[in-house]
CSV table of C-alpha atoms and ligand atoms in Angstrom, one decimal:
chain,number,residue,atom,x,y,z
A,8,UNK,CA,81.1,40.1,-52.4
A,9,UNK,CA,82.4,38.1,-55.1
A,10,UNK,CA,79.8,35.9,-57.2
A,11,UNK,CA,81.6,32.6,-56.7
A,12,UNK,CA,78.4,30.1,-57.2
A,13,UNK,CA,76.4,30.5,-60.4
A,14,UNK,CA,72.7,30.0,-60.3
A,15,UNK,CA,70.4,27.7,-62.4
A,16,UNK,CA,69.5,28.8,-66.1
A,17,UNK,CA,65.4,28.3,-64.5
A,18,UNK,CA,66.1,31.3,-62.1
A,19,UNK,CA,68.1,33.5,-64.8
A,20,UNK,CA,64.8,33.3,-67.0
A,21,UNK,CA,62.8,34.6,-64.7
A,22,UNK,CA,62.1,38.4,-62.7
A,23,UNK,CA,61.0,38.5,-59.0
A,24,UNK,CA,57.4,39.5,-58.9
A,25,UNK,CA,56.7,43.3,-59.9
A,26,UNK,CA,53.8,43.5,-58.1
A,27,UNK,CA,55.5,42.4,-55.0
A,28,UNK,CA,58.8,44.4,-55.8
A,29,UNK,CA,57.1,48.2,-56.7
A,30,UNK,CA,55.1,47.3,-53.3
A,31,UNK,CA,58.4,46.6,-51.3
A,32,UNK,CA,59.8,50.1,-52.9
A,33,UNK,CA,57.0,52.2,-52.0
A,34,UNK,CA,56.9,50.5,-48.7
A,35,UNK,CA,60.3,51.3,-48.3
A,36,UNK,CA,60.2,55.0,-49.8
A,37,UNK,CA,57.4,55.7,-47.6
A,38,UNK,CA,59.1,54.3,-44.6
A,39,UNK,CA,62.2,56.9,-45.3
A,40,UNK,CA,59.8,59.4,-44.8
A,41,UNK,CA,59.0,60.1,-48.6
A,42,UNK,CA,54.9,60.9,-49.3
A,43,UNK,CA,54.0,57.9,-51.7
A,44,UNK,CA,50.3,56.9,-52.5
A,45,UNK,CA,50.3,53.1,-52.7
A,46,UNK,CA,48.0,52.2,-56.0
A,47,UNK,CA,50.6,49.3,-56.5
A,48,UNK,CA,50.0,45.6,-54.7
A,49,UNK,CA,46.1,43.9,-54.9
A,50,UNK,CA,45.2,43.0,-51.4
A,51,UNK,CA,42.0,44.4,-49.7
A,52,UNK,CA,42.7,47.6,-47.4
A,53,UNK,CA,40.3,45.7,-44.8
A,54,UNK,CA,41.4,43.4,-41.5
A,55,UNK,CA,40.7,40.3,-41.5
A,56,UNK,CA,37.0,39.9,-39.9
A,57,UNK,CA,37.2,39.2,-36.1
A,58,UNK,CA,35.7,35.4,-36.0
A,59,UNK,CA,38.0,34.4,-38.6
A,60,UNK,CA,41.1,36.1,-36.6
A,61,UNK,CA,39.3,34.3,-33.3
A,62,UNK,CA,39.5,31.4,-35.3
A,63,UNK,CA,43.1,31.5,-35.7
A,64,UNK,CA,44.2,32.5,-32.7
A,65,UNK,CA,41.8,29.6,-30.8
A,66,UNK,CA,43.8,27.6,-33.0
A,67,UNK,CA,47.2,27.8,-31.3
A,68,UNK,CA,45.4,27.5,-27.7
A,69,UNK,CA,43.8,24.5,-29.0
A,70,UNK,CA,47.3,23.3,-29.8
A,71,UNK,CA,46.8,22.7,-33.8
A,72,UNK,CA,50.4,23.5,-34.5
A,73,UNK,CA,51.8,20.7,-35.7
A,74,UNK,CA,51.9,19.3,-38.8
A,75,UNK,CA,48.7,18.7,-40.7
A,76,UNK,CA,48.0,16.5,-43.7
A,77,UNK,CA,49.9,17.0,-46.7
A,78,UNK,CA,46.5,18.3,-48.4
A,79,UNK,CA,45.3,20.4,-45.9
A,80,UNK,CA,42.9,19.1,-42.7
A,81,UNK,CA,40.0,17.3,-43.5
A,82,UNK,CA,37.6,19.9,-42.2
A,83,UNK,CA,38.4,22.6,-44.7
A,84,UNK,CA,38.7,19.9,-47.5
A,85,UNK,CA,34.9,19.4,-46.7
A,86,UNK,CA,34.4,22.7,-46.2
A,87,UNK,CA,35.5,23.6,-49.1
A,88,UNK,CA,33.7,20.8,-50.9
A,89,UNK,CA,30.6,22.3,-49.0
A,90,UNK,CA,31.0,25.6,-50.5
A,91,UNK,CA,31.4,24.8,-54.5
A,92,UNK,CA,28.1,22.9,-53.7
A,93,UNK,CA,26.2,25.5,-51.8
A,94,UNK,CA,27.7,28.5,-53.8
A,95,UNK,CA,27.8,27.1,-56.9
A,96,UNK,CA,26.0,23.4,-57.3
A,97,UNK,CA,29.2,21.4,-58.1
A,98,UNK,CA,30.0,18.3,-56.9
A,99,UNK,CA,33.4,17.5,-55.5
A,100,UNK,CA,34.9,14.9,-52.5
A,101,UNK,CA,37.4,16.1,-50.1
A,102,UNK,CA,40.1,13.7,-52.4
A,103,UNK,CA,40.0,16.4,-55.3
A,104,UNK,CA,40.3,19.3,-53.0
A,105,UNK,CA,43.8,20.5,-52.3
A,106,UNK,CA,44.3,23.5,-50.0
A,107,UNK,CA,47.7,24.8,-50.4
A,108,UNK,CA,50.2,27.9,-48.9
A,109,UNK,CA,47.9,30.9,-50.9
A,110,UNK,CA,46.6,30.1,-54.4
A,111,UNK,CA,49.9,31.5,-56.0
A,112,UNK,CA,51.5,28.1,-54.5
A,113,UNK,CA,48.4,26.1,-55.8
A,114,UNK,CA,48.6,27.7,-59.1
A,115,UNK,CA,52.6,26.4,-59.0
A,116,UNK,CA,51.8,23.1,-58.0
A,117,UNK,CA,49.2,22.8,-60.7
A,118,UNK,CA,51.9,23.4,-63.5
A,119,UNK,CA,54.7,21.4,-61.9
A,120,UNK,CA,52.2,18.4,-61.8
A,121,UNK,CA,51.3,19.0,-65.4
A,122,UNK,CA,54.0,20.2,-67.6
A,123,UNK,CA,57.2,18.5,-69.6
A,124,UNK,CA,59.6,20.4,-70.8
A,125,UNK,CA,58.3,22.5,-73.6
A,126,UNK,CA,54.6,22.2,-72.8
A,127,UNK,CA,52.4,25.2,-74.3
A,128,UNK,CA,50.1,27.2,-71.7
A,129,UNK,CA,47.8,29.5,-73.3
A,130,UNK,CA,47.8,32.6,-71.1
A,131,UNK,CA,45.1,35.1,-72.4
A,132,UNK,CA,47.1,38.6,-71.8
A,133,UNK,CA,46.9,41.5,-70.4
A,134,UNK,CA,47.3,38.2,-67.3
A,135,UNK,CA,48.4,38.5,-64.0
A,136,UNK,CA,51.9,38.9,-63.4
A,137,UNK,CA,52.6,35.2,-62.1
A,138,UNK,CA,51.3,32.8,-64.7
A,139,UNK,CA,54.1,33.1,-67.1
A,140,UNK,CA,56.7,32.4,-64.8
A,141,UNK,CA,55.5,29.7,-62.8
A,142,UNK,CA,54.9,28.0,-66.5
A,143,UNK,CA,58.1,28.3,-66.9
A,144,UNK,CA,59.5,27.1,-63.5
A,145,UNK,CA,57.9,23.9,-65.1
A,146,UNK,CA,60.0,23.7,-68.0
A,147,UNK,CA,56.3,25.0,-69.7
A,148,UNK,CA,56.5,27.8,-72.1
A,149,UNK,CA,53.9,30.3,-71.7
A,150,UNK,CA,52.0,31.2,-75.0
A,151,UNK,CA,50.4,34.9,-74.4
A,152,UNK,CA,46.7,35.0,-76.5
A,153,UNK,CA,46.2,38.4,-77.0
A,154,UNK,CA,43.2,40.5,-75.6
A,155,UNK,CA,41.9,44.0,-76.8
A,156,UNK,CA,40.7,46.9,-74.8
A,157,UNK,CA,38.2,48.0,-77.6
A,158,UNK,CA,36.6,44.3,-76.8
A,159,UNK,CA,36.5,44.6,-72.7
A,160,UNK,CA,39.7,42.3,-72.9
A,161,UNK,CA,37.3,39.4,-73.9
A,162,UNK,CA,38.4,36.5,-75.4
A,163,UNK,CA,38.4,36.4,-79.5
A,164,UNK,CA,37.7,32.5,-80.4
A,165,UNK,CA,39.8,33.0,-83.6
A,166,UNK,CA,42.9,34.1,-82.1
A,167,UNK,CA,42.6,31.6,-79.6
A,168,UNK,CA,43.0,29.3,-82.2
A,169,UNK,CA,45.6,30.8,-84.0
A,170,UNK,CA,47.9,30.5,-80.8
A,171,UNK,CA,46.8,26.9,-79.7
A,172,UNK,CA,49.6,24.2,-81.1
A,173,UNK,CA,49.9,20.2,-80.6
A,174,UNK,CA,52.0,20.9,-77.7
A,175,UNK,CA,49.5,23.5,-76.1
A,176,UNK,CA,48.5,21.5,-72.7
A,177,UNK,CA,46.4,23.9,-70.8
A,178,UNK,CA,45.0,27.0,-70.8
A,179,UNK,CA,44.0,29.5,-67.9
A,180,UNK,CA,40.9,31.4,-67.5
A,181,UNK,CA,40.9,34.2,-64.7
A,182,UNK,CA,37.4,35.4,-64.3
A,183,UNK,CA,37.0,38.4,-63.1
A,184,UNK,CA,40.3,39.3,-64.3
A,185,UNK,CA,43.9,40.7,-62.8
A,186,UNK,CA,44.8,42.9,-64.0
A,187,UNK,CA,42.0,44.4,-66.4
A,188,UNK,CA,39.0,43.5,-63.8
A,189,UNK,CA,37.2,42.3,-67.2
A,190,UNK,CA,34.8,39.1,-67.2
A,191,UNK,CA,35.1,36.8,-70.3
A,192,UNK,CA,31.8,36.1,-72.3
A,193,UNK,CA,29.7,33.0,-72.3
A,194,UNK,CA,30.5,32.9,-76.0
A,195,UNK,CA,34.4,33.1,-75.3
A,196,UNK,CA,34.2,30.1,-72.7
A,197,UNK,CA,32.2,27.9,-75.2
A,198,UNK,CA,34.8,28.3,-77.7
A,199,UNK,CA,37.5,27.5,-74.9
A,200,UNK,CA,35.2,24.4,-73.6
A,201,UNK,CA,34.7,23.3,-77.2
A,202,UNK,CA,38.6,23.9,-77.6
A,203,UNK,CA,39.5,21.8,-75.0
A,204,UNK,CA,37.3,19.1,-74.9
A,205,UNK,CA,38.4,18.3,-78.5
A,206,UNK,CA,41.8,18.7,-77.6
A,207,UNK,CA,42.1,17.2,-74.2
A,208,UNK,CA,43.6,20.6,-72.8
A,209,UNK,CA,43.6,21.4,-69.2
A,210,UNK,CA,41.4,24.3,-68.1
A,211,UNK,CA,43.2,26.3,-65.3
A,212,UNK,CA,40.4,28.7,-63.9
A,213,UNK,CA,41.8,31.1,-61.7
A,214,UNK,CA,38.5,32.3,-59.6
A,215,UNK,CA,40.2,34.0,-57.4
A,216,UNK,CA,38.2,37.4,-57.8
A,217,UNK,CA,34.5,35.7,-57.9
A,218,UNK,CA,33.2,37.3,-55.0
A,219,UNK,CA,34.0,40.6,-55.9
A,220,UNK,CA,32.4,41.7,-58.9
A,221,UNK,CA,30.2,44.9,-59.8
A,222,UNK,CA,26.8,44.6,-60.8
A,223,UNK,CA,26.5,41.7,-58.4
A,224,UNK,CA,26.3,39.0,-60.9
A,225,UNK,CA,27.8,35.3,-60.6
A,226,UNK,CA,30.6,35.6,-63.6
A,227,UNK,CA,30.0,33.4,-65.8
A,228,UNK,CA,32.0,29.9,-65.5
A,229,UNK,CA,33.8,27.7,-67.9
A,230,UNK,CA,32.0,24.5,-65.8
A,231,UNK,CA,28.5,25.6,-67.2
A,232,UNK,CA,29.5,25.7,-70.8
A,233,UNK,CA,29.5,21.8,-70.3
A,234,UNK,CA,29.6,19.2,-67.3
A,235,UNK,CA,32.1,16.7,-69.1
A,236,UNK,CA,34.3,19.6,-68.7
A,237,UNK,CA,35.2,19.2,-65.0
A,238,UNK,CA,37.2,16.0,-66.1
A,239,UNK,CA,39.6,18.3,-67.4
A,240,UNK,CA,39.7,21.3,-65.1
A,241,UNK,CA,41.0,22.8,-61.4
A,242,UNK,CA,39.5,25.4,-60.1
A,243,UNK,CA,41.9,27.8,-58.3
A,244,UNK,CA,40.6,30.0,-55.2
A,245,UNK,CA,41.4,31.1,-51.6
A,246,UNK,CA,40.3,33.2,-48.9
A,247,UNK,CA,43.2,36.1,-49.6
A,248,UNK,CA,40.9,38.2,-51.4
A,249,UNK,CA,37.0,37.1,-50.6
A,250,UNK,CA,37.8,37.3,-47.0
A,251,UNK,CA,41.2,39.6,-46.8
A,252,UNK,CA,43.4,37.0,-45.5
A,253,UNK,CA,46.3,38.0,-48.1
A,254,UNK,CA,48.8,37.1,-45.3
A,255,UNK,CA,47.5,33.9,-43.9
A,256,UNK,CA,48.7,32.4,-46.8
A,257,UNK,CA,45.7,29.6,-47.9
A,258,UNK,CA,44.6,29.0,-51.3
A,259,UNK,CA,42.7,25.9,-52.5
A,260,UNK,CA,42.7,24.2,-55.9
A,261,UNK,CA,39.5,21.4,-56.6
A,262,UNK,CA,39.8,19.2,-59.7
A,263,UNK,CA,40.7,15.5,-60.9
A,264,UNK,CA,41.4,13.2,-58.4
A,265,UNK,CA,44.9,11.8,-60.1
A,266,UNK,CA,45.6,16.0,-60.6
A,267,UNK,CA,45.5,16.7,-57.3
A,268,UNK,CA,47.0,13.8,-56.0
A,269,UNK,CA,50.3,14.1,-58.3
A,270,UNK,CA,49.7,18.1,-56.7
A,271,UNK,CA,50.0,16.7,-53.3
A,272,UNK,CA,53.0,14.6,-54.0
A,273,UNK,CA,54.6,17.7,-54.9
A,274,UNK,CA,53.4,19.6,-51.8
A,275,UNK,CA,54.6,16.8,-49.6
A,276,UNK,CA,58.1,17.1,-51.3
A,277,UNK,CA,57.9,21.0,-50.8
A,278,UNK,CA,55.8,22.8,-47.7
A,279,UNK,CA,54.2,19.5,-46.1
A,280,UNK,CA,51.2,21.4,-45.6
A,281,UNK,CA,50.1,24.9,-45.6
A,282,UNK,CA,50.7,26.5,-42.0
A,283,UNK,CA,48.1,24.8,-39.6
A,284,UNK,CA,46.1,27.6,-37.1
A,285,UNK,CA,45.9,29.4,-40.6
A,286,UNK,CA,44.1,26.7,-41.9
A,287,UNK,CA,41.3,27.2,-39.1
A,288,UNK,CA,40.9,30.3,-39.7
A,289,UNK,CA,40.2,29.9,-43.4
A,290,UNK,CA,38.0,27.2,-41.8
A,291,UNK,CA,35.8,29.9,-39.7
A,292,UNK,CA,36.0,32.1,-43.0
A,293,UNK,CA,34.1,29.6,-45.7
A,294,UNK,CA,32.0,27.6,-42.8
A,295,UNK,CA,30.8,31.3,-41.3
A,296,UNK,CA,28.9,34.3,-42.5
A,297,UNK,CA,29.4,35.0,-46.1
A,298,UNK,CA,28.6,38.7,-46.3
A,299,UNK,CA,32.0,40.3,-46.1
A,300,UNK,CA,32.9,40.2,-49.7
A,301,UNK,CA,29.8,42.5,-49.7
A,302,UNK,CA,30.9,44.7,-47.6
A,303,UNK,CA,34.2,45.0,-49.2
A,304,UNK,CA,32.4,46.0,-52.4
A,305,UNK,CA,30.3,48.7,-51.3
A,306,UNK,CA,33.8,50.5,-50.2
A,307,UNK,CA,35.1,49.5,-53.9
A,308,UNK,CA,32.4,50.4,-55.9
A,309,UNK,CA,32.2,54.4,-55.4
A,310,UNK,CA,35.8,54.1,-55.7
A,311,UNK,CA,35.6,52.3,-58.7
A,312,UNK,CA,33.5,54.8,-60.4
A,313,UNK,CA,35.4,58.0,-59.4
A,314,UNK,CA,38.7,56.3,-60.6
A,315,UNK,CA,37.3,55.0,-64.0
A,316,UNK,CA,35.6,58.5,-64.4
A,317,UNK,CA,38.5,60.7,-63.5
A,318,UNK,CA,40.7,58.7,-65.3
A,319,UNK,CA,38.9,59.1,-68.7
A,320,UNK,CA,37.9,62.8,-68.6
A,321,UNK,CA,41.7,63.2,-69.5
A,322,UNK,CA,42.8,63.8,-72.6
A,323,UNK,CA,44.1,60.9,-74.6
A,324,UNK,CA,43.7,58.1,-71.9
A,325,UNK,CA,40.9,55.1,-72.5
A,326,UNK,CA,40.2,53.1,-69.2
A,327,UNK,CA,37.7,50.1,-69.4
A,328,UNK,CA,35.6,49.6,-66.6
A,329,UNK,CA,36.5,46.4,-64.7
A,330,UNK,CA,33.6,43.8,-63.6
A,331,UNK,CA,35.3,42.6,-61.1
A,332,UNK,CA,38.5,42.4,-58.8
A,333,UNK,CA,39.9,45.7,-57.8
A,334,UNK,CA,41.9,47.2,-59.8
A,335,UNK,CA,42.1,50.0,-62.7
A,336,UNK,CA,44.1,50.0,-66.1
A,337,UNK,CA,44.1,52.7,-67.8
A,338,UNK,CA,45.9,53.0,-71.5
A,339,UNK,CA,48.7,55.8,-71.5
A,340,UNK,CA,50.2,54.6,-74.7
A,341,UNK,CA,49.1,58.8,-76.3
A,342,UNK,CA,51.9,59.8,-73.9
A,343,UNK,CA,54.3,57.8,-74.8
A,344,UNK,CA,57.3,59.4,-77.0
A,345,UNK,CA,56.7,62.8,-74.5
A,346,UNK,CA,59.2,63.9,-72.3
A,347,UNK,CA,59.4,65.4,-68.5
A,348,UNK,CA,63.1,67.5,-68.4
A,349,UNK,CA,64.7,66.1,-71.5
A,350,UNK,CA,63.9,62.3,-70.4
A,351,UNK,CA,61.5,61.0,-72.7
A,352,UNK,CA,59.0,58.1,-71.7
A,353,UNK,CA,58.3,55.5,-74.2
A,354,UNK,CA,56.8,52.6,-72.6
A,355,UNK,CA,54.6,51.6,-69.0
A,356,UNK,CA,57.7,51.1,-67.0
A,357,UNK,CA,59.3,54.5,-68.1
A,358,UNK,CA,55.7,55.8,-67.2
A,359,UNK,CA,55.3,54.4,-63.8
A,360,UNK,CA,58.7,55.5,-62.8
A,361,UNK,CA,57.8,58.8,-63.9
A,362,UNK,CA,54.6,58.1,-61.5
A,363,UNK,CA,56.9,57.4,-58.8
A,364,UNK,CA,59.4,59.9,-59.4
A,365,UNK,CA,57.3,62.9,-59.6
A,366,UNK,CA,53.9,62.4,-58.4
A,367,UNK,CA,54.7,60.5,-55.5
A,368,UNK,CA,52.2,57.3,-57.2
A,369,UNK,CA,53.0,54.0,-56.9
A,370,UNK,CA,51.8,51.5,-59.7
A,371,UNK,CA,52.7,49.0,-61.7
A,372,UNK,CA,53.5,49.0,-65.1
A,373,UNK,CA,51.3,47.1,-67.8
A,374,UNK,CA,54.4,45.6,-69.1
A,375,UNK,CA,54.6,43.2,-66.1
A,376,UNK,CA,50.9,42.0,-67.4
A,377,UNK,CA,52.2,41.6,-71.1
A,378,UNK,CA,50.6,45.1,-72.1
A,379,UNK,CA,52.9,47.7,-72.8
A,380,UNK,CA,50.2,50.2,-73.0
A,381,UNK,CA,48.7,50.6,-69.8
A,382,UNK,CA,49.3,51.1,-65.7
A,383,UNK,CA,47.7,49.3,-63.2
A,384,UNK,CA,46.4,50.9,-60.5
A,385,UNK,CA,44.9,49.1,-57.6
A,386,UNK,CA,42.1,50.8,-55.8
A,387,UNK,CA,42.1,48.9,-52.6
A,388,UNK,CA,43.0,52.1,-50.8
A,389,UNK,CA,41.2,54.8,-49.1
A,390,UNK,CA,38.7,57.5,-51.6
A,391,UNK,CA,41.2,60.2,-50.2
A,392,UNK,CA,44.2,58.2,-51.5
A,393,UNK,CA,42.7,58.0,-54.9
A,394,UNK,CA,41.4,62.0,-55.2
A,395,UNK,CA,44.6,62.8,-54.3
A,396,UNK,CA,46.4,60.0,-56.6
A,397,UNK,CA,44.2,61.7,-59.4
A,398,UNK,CA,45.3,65.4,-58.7
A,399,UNK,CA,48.5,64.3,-59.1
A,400,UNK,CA,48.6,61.7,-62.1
A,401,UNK,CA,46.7,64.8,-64.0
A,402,UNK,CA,49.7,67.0,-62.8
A,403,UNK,CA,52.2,64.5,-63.7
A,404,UNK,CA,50.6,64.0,-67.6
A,405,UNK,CA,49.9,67.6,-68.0
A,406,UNK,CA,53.5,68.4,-67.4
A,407,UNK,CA,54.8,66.2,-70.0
A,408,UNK,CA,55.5,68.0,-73.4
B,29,PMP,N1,45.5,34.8,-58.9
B,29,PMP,C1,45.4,36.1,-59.1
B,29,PMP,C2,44.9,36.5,-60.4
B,29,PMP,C3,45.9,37.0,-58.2
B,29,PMP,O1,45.8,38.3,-58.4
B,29,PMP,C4,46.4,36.5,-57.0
B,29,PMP,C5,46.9,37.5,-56.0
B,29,PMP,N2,48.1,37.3,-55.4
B,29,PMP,C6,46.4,35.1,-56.7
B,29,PMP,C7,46.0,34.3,-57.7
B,29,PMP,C8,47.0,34.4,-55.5
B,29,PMP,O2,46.7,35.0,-54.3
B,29,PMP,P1,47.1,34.3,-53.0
B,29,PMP,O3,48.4,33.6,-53.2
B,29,PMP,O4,47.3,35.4,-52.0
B,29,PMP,O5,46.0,33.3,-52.6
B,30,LIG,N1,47.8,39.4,-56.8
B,30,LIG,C1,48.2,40.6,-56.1
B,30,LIG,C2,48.6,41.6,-57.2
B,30,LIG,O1,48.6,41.4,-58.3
B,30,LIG,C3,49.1,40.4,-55.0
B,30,LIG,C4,50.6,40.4,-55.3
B,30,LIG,C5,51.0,39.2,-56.1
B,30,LIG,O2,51.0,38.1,-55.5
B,30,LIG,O3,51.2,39.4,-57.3
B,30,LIG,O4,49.0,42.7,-56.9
């Protein structure tokens, strides 16, 4: 069909999500009867515990499906205030707490209630693959702050301040990290507290991945480098990954008042309100038993250290062992320049075709996450997915000359 209608420049700039796309493909490949090993999309290979599904479903017979308040119903704005207290001793009112359709669409409405046009975000990168483009949905322009592998992917103070400008406005923190499951040091949130505070910079923290994090520790948190800090920061978090609710669709953001009121005026100009029996059941999720996370982990971490272990007895390929979240990302870069059949593969997306193609491994190439050098595998999947995923990525690497 002919293109009649052109599109807005916004739209052109940006690329549907890769995570969400190489998931879609391997779906779909898989589906047409083709034997693909998912490694690709982050979402926990568990179902959603039963009292929280109860929850939901009770939900609907209770008749809670109608609209709700624009910022989400008063009992999981107090829950939710409830649980930064008990969790983690911080003090918020159900005002500053916005819950919102998964924390992607938090995250969005964060940066559409902050940014002008040509507003700096400092994005520390390897970064998941959303943050640059909802920056720029905002007319922001995402600045990436390098990370190395040979430092765990922490944060260098000095190169932090060679990216930060007069028009940086923010900057975002995700700790434990997607993709590189790394934690940033206390000394690398000082120098982003001290940073900010002087500056008057928003502090996005993406917490996302908090309960999931290997030893068992809290990570450590940019709000207890310095209380004046909570002035000028939003916490992001939802239940998708604590409590492996990926398709309920809640996330909730908790900061200053006037933030997440100018957030809800966007909300209530965009979804109204995030679906309603799917906020109860996030409701049964952070008021009921908090062990689950707990659970999830025990399946992660043998899983964790097979793939980490595997993945670095082969030649030429460095893998840093995540903290936290559930994913690996192993450097492939001594591969690059080789070739499979006369097609040579210079770069992560050449490589994780070359995944695809021949091994039958879905992943997702480090280029989405601003580093060119690495795949990311996610290892929310099965210990027989990832022994055979292994046999075959060795087979696939060994067989390029
Ligand atoms: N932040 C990070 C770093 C993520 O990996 C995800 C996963 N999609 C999210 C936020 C948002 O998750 P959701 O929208 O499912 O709450
Ligand atoms: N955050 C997950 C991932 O990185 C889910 C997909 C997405 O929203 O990007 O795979």
């Amino acid at each position: 069909m002919a293109e009649i209608i052109s599109l807005a420049n916004r739209v052109t700039r940006i690329a549907p999500s890769p995570t969400l796309a190489v998931n879609a493909k391997a779906k779909a490949l898989k589906a047409a009867g083709a034997d693909i090993l998912n490694f690709s999309v982050g979402e926990p290979d568990f179902d959603t515990p039963e009292h929280i599904c109860a929850a939901g479903k009770k939900a609907i017979d209770d008749g809670h499906t109608r609209y709700t308040a624009v910022p989400g119903i008063q009992e999981l704005r107090e829950a939710v205030v409830y649980r930064l207290k008990e969790d983690h001793g911080r003090h918020y009112t159900p005002e500053q707490i916005q819950v919102s359709c998964g924390g992607k669409h938090g995250l969005y409405n964060i940066f559409q209630a902050l940014l002008d046009q040509g507003d700096e975000v400092l994005i520390p990168a390897p970064y998941w693959v959303s943050y640059p483009p909802m920056v720029q949905l905002a007319g922001g322009v995402p600045v990436a702050v390098p990370l190395a592998e040979q430092d765990n992917f922490d944060l260098d103070p000095d190169i932090l301040e060679r990216c930060a400008t007069d028009r940086t406005r923010a900057i975002i923190i995700n700790n434990p990290a997607n993709p590189t499951g790394s934690l940033f040091s206390r000394r690398a949130l000082e120098a982003i507290g001290k940073m900010a505070l002087e500056r008057g910079w928003l502090v996005v923290t993406d917490d996302i991945y908090e309960t999931i994090t290997y030893p068992d520790e809290k990570p450590p948190h940019i709000l207890d480098v310095d209380a004046r800090l909570q002035d000028q920061t939003v916490i992001l978090n939802g239940v998708s990954k604590s409590f492996a609710m990926t398709g309920w669709r809640i996330g909730y953001s908790a900061g200053p008042q006037h933030i997440i009121k100018a957030m809800n005026k966007i909300q209530s100009q965009s979804t109204s309100n995030p679906c309603a029996p799917a906020q109860y059941a996030a409701l049964a999720a952070l008021t009921g038993p908090q062990g689950f996370p707990a659970v999830m982990k025990q399946a992660f971490l043998p899983r964790r250290e097979f793939f980490v272990a595997d993945l670095t007895a082969i030649e030429g390929v460095t893998c840093v062992k995540p903290n936290g979240a559930f994913y690996v990302f192993p450097n492939f870069s001594a591969y690059y320049g080789k070739s499979f059949n006369g097609k040579k593969i210079n770069d992560s997306v050449a490589m994780a075709d070359y995944f695809l193609d021949e091994a039958k491994v879905a992943s997702v190439p480090g280029a989405a996450f601003g580093a060119d050098d690495f795949v990311r595998f996610s290892f929310a999947t099965s210990m027989e997915v990832i022994r055979e995923g292994m046999i075959r990525i060795k087979k696939a690497l060994a067989a390029l000359g």
